[in-house]
Amino acid sequence: MKKGADVELTIESLAYKGKGVGHLDGLAVFVPNTAPGDRIRARITKKKKRFREAKLLEVLSPSDLRVEPPCRHAAVCGGCSWQHVPYSEQLRQKEQQVRDHMERLGGLNPDVVQPILGCEQSLGYRNKMEYSFGPRRWLTLEEIEREEYVDDRQFSAGLHAPGRFDKILNLQECHLQPPFSYEMLEFVRSWCIENEIDAFDPVRQTGTMRHLVIRHSVADDAVMAVLVTRDDIHDKMEQLADLLTARFPILSTIVHQINPHSSPTADGQTFRTLTGSGEIEEQLGEYRFTIGPDAFFQTNTRQAVRLYDKVLDYVSREPSDHLFDLYCGVGTLTMYLSGQVTKAVGIELVETAIENANANAKRNDVQNVRFVQGDMKDTFSEELLSETGRPDIIVTDPPRAGMHPDVVQQLKNLGTPRMVYVSCNPSTLARDLKEMTDEYEVIEVTPVDMFPQTWHIEAVAYLKRRTAP
């Protein structure tokens, strides 16, 4: 099985990151866009000592599990890599992955894993989409294999091709947000071409149009559009904003953002509000939050409520007066839990997030919360504990990399009676839980599907101190 070789195999299961896995000559072969039971032809793309990676060429005999994806781009777009798998099977696979991680990486009894909390809306669930523009489009497999030359130089709008920062998958549809989202994308694409607004080229650092960010408030059914350019073309953006508002009445505000830097992200320094207030509002439970163009917010509003309710369930199982929320972001979860305790303290590294958290607390008249800015391993210290008092329960929601080893050790030394660990990466969750099992018993782990049609899965773990500190 050399690189470039074509092989036939049967897919046996779905591996982590959503790739199907089969075996040939005693080696695992990982193939994206496949389903358990598929008999396929694939081409080896990477050769490793213990496994191979391949790309799908043809489904010779489809699995009974395979379904027709609703989106024409599903086979090449990295945004929805599991559209060809029924949602019920997606949930089964995700729950099993969490069980495997807890057992294999965490050394835990897999029976601690509870039934997965699925998402009622498996399509159109995202409240934010960040589309990109570029001067080169990603070619289809059929175009790549043609004998004649296919020119990829074209104003393109959509999502970055998997693993590429310089080429754009030119979307004609997208089902992660409601239809207005890709309809707005098509409108902006057509307008830019008609008005000779060229797309930003990350290689040459030329061109103007960079991103279209669409944020949707589920509570108010209101939409914000953020037009991101490299250059200050305010007059042109005002013209585009007027046309967008006339075409899409759901738009409540449009913002122009200028990003002159080489970074491929939509983050910028200068914001101008073209229409409306420059903000939208969202609601989680009884709390309302103001969302600006660059504010962080849970991407799946409806499922965020289910996630937060599970955390609240764990917090409320025994009475607590004082709660710490580590990696609190803009304070949404801190406030969601504040009614269950006398006092809540949120800690977060990003200064602007702390500013937003304080503003959100004030807006909702939540007076029993305090937010502290700083690096977790430095700020979460005896000095802080002397000011705030020791917590009865800790909620921690770290980034994908999990908690720093120093923070894990601090938590063990602190000896808080109970802990709730919210994770967007089951592997780092399992790693951290393993480090804590000498001091804490893992009572339950509940998977929560925040991102249907993808391999991503979140989980919430409930821990209790084994002995008194």
PDB file of N, CA and C in Angstrom, residues 215 220 224 277-283 287-297 330 332 335 356-357 359-361 363-364:
ATOM      1  N   ARG A 215     -24.528  36.565  11.720  1.00  0.00           N
ATOM      2  CA  ARG A 215     -24.924  36.148  13.070  1.00  0.00           C
ATOM      3  C   ARG A 215     -26.440  36.241  13.178  1.00  0.00           C
ATOM      4  N   ASP A 220     -34.850  36.501  18.799  1.00  0.00           N
ATOM      5  CA  ASP A 220     -35.526  37.622  18.135  1.00  0.00           C
ATOM      6  C   ASP A 220     -35.683  37.420  16.640  1.00  0.00           C
ATOM      7  N   MET A 224     -27.443  39.876  11.970  1.00  0.00           N
ATOM      8  CA  MET A 224     -26.369  40.843  11.766  1.00  0.00           C
ATOM      9  C   MET A 224     -25.474  40.340  10.641  1.00  0.00           C
ATOM     10  N   SER A 277     -28.163  49.037  14.954  1.00  0.00           N
ATOM     11  CA  SER A 277     -27.439  49.376  16.184  1.00  0.00           C
ATOM     12  C   SER A 277     -26.018  48.844  16.228  1.00  0.00           C
ATOM     13  N   GLY A 278     -25.674  47.932  15.323  1.00  0.00           N
ATOM     14  CA  GLY A 278     -24.363  47.304  15.385  1.00  0.00           C
ATOM     15  C   GLY A 278     -24.314  46.125  16.341  1.00  0.00           C
ATOM     16  N   GLU A 279     -25.470  45.724  16.884  1.00  0.00           N
ATOM     17  CA  GLU A 279     -25.549  44.609  17.825  1.00  0.00           C
ATOM     18  C   GLU A 279     -26.849  43.853  17.605  1.00  0.00           C
ATOM     19  N   ILE A 280     -26.871  42.597  18.049  1.00  0.00           N
ATOM     20  CA  ILE A 280     -28.116  41.849  18.186  1.00  0.00           C
ATOM     21  C   ILE A 280     -28.172  41.293  19.603  1.00  0.00           C
ATOM     22  N   GLU A 281     -29.318  40.755  19.973  1.00  0.00           N
ATOM     23  CA  GLU A 281     -29.484  40.193  21.309  1.00  0.00           C
ATOM     24  C   GLU A 281     -29.911  38.738  21.206  1.00  0.00           C
ATOM     25  N   GLU A 282     -29.450  37.948  22.190  1.00  0.00           N
ATOM     26  CA  GLU A 282     -29.820  36.539  22.262  1.00  0.00           C
ATOM     27  C   GLU A 282     -30.231  36.217  23.691  1.00  0.00           C
ATOM     28  N   GLN A 283     -30.942  35.131  23.848  1.00  0.00           N
ATOM     29  CA  GLN A 283     -31.443  34.750  25.160  1.00  0.00           C
ATOM     30  C   GLN A 283     -31.118  33.293  25.448  1.00  0.00           C
ATOM     31  N   TYR A 287     -31.992  34.810  30.767  1.00  0.00           N
ATOM     32  CA  TYR A 287     -30.969  35.844  30.630  1.00  0.00           C
ATOM     33  C   TYR A 287     -30.798  36.259  29.170  1.00  0.00           C
ATOM     34  N   ARG A 288     -30.677  37.581  28.961  1.00  0.00           N
ATOM     35  CA  ARG A 288     -30.451  38.132  27.629  1.00  0.00           C
ATOM     36  C   ARG A 288     -29.022  38.666  27.524  1.00  0.00           C
ATOM     37  N   PHE A 289     -28.470  38.527  26.320  1.00  0.00           N
ATOM     38  CA  PHE A 289     -27.083  38.910  26.099  1.00  0.00           C
ATOM     39  C   PHE A 289     -26.972  39.748  24.835  1.00  0.00           C
ATOM     40  N   THR A 290     -26.157  40.794  24.924  1.00  0.00           N
ATOM     41  CA  THR A 290     -25.868  41.633  23.775  1.00  0.00           C
ATOM     42  C   THR A 290     -24.664  41.054  23.028  1.00  0.00           C
ATOM     43  N   ILE A 291     -24.806  40.909  21.724  1.00  0.00           N
ATOM     44  CA  ILE A 291     -23.758  40.299  20.904  1.00  0.00           C
ATOM     45  C   ILE A 291     -23.283  41.319  19.882  1.00  0.00           C
ATOM     46  N   GLY A 292     -22.010  41.706  19.986  1.00  0.00           N
ATOM     47  CA  GLY A 292     -21.401  42.597  19.020  1.00  0.00           C
ATOM     48  C   GLY A 292     -20.790  41.818  17.882  1.00  0.00           C
ATOM     49  N   PRO A 293     -20.191  42.511  16.911  1.00  0.00           N
ATOM     50  CA  PRO A 293     -19.639  41.825  15.730  1.00  0.00           C
ATOM     51  C   PRO A 293     -18.581  40.789  16.066  1.00  0.00           C
ATOM     52  N   ASP A 294     -17.767  41.039  17.102  1.00  0.00           N
ATOM     53  CA  ASP A 294     -16.668  40.122  17.413  1.00  0.00           C
ATOM     54  C   ASP A 294     -16.834  39.411  18.745  1.00  0.00           C
ATOM     55  N   ALA A 295     -18.040  39.458  19.322  1.00  0.00           N
ATOM     56  CA  ALA A 295     -18.266  38.835  20.630  1.00  0.00           C
ATOM     57  C   ALA A 295     -18.358  37.319  20.507  1.00  0.00           C
ATOM     58  N   PHE A 296     -17.838  36.613  21.536  1.00  0.00           N
ATOM     59  CA  PHE A 296     -17.988  35.159  21.568  1.00  0.00           C
ATOM     60  C   PHE A 296     -19.366  34.806  22.110  1.00  0.00           C
ATOM     61  N   PHE A 297     -19.980  33.814  21.505  1.00  0.00           N
ATOM     62  CA  PHE A 297     -21.241  33.270  22.013  1.00  0.00           C
ATOM     63  C   PHE A 297     -21.336  31.828  21.549  1.00  0.00           C
ATOM     64  N   VAL A 330     -17.584  35.150  28.333  1.00  0.00           N
ATOM     65  CA  VAL A 330     -18.379  36.361  28.562  1.00  0.00           C
ATOM     66  C   VAL A 330     -19.405  36.173  29.677  1.00  0.00           C
ATOM     67  N   THR A 332     -21.729  33.747  30.275  1.00  0.00           N
ATOM     68  CA  THR A 332     -23.072  33.203  30.058  1.00  0.00           C
ATOM     69  C   THR A 332     -23.385  32.068  31.031  1.00  0.00           C
ATOM     70  N   MET A 335     -23.658  33.241  34.820  1.00  0.00           N
ATOM     71  CA  MET A 335     -24.959  33.829  35.163  1.00  0.00           C
ATOM     72  C   MET A 335     -26.069  32.796  35.139  1.00  0.00           C
ATOM     73  N   ASN A 356     -17.218  42.206  28.617  1.00  0.00           N
ATOM     74  CA  ASN A 356     -18.543  41.772  28.161  1.00  0.00           C
ATOM     75  C   ASN A 356     -19.305  41.071  29.276  1.00  0.00           C
ATOM     76  N   ALA A 357     -18.594  40.270  30.073  1.00  0.00           N
ATOM     77  CA  ALA A 357     -19.238  39.555  31.175  1.00  0.00           C
ATOM     78  C   ALA A 357     -19.826  40.532  32.192  1.00  0.00           C
ATOM     79  N   ALA A 359     -20.704  43.622  31.641  1.00  0.00           N
ATOM     80  CA  ALA A 359     -21.830  44.305  31.006  1.00  0.00           C
ATOM     81  C   ALA A 359     -23.063  43.408  30.977  1.00  0.00           C
ATOM     82  N   ASN A 360     -22.875  42.113  30.700  1.00  0.00           N
ATOM     83  CA  ASN A 360     -24.003  41.179  30.681  1.00  0.00           C
ATOM     84  C   ASN A 360     -24.625  41.026  32.059  1.00  0.00           C
ATOM     85  N   ALA A 361     -23.787  40.961  33.096  1.00  0.00           N
ATOM     86  CA  ALA A 361     -24.305  40.854  34.465  1.00  0.00           C
ATOM     87  C   ALA A 361     -25.117  42.087  34.836  1.00  0.00           C
ATOM     88  N   ARG A 363     -26.618  44.155  32.750  1.00  0.00           N
ATOM     89  CA  ARG A 363     -27.834  44.183  31.937  1.00  0.00           C
ATOM     90  C   ARG A 363     -28.919  43.298  32.535  1.00  0.00           C
ATOM     91  N   ASN A 364     -28.532  42.131  33.058  1.00  0.00           N
ATOM     92  CA  ASN A 364     -29.498  41.180  33.612  1.00  0.00           C
ATOM     93  C   ASN A 364     -29.728  41.357  35.104  1.00  0.00           C
TER      94      ASN A 364
END
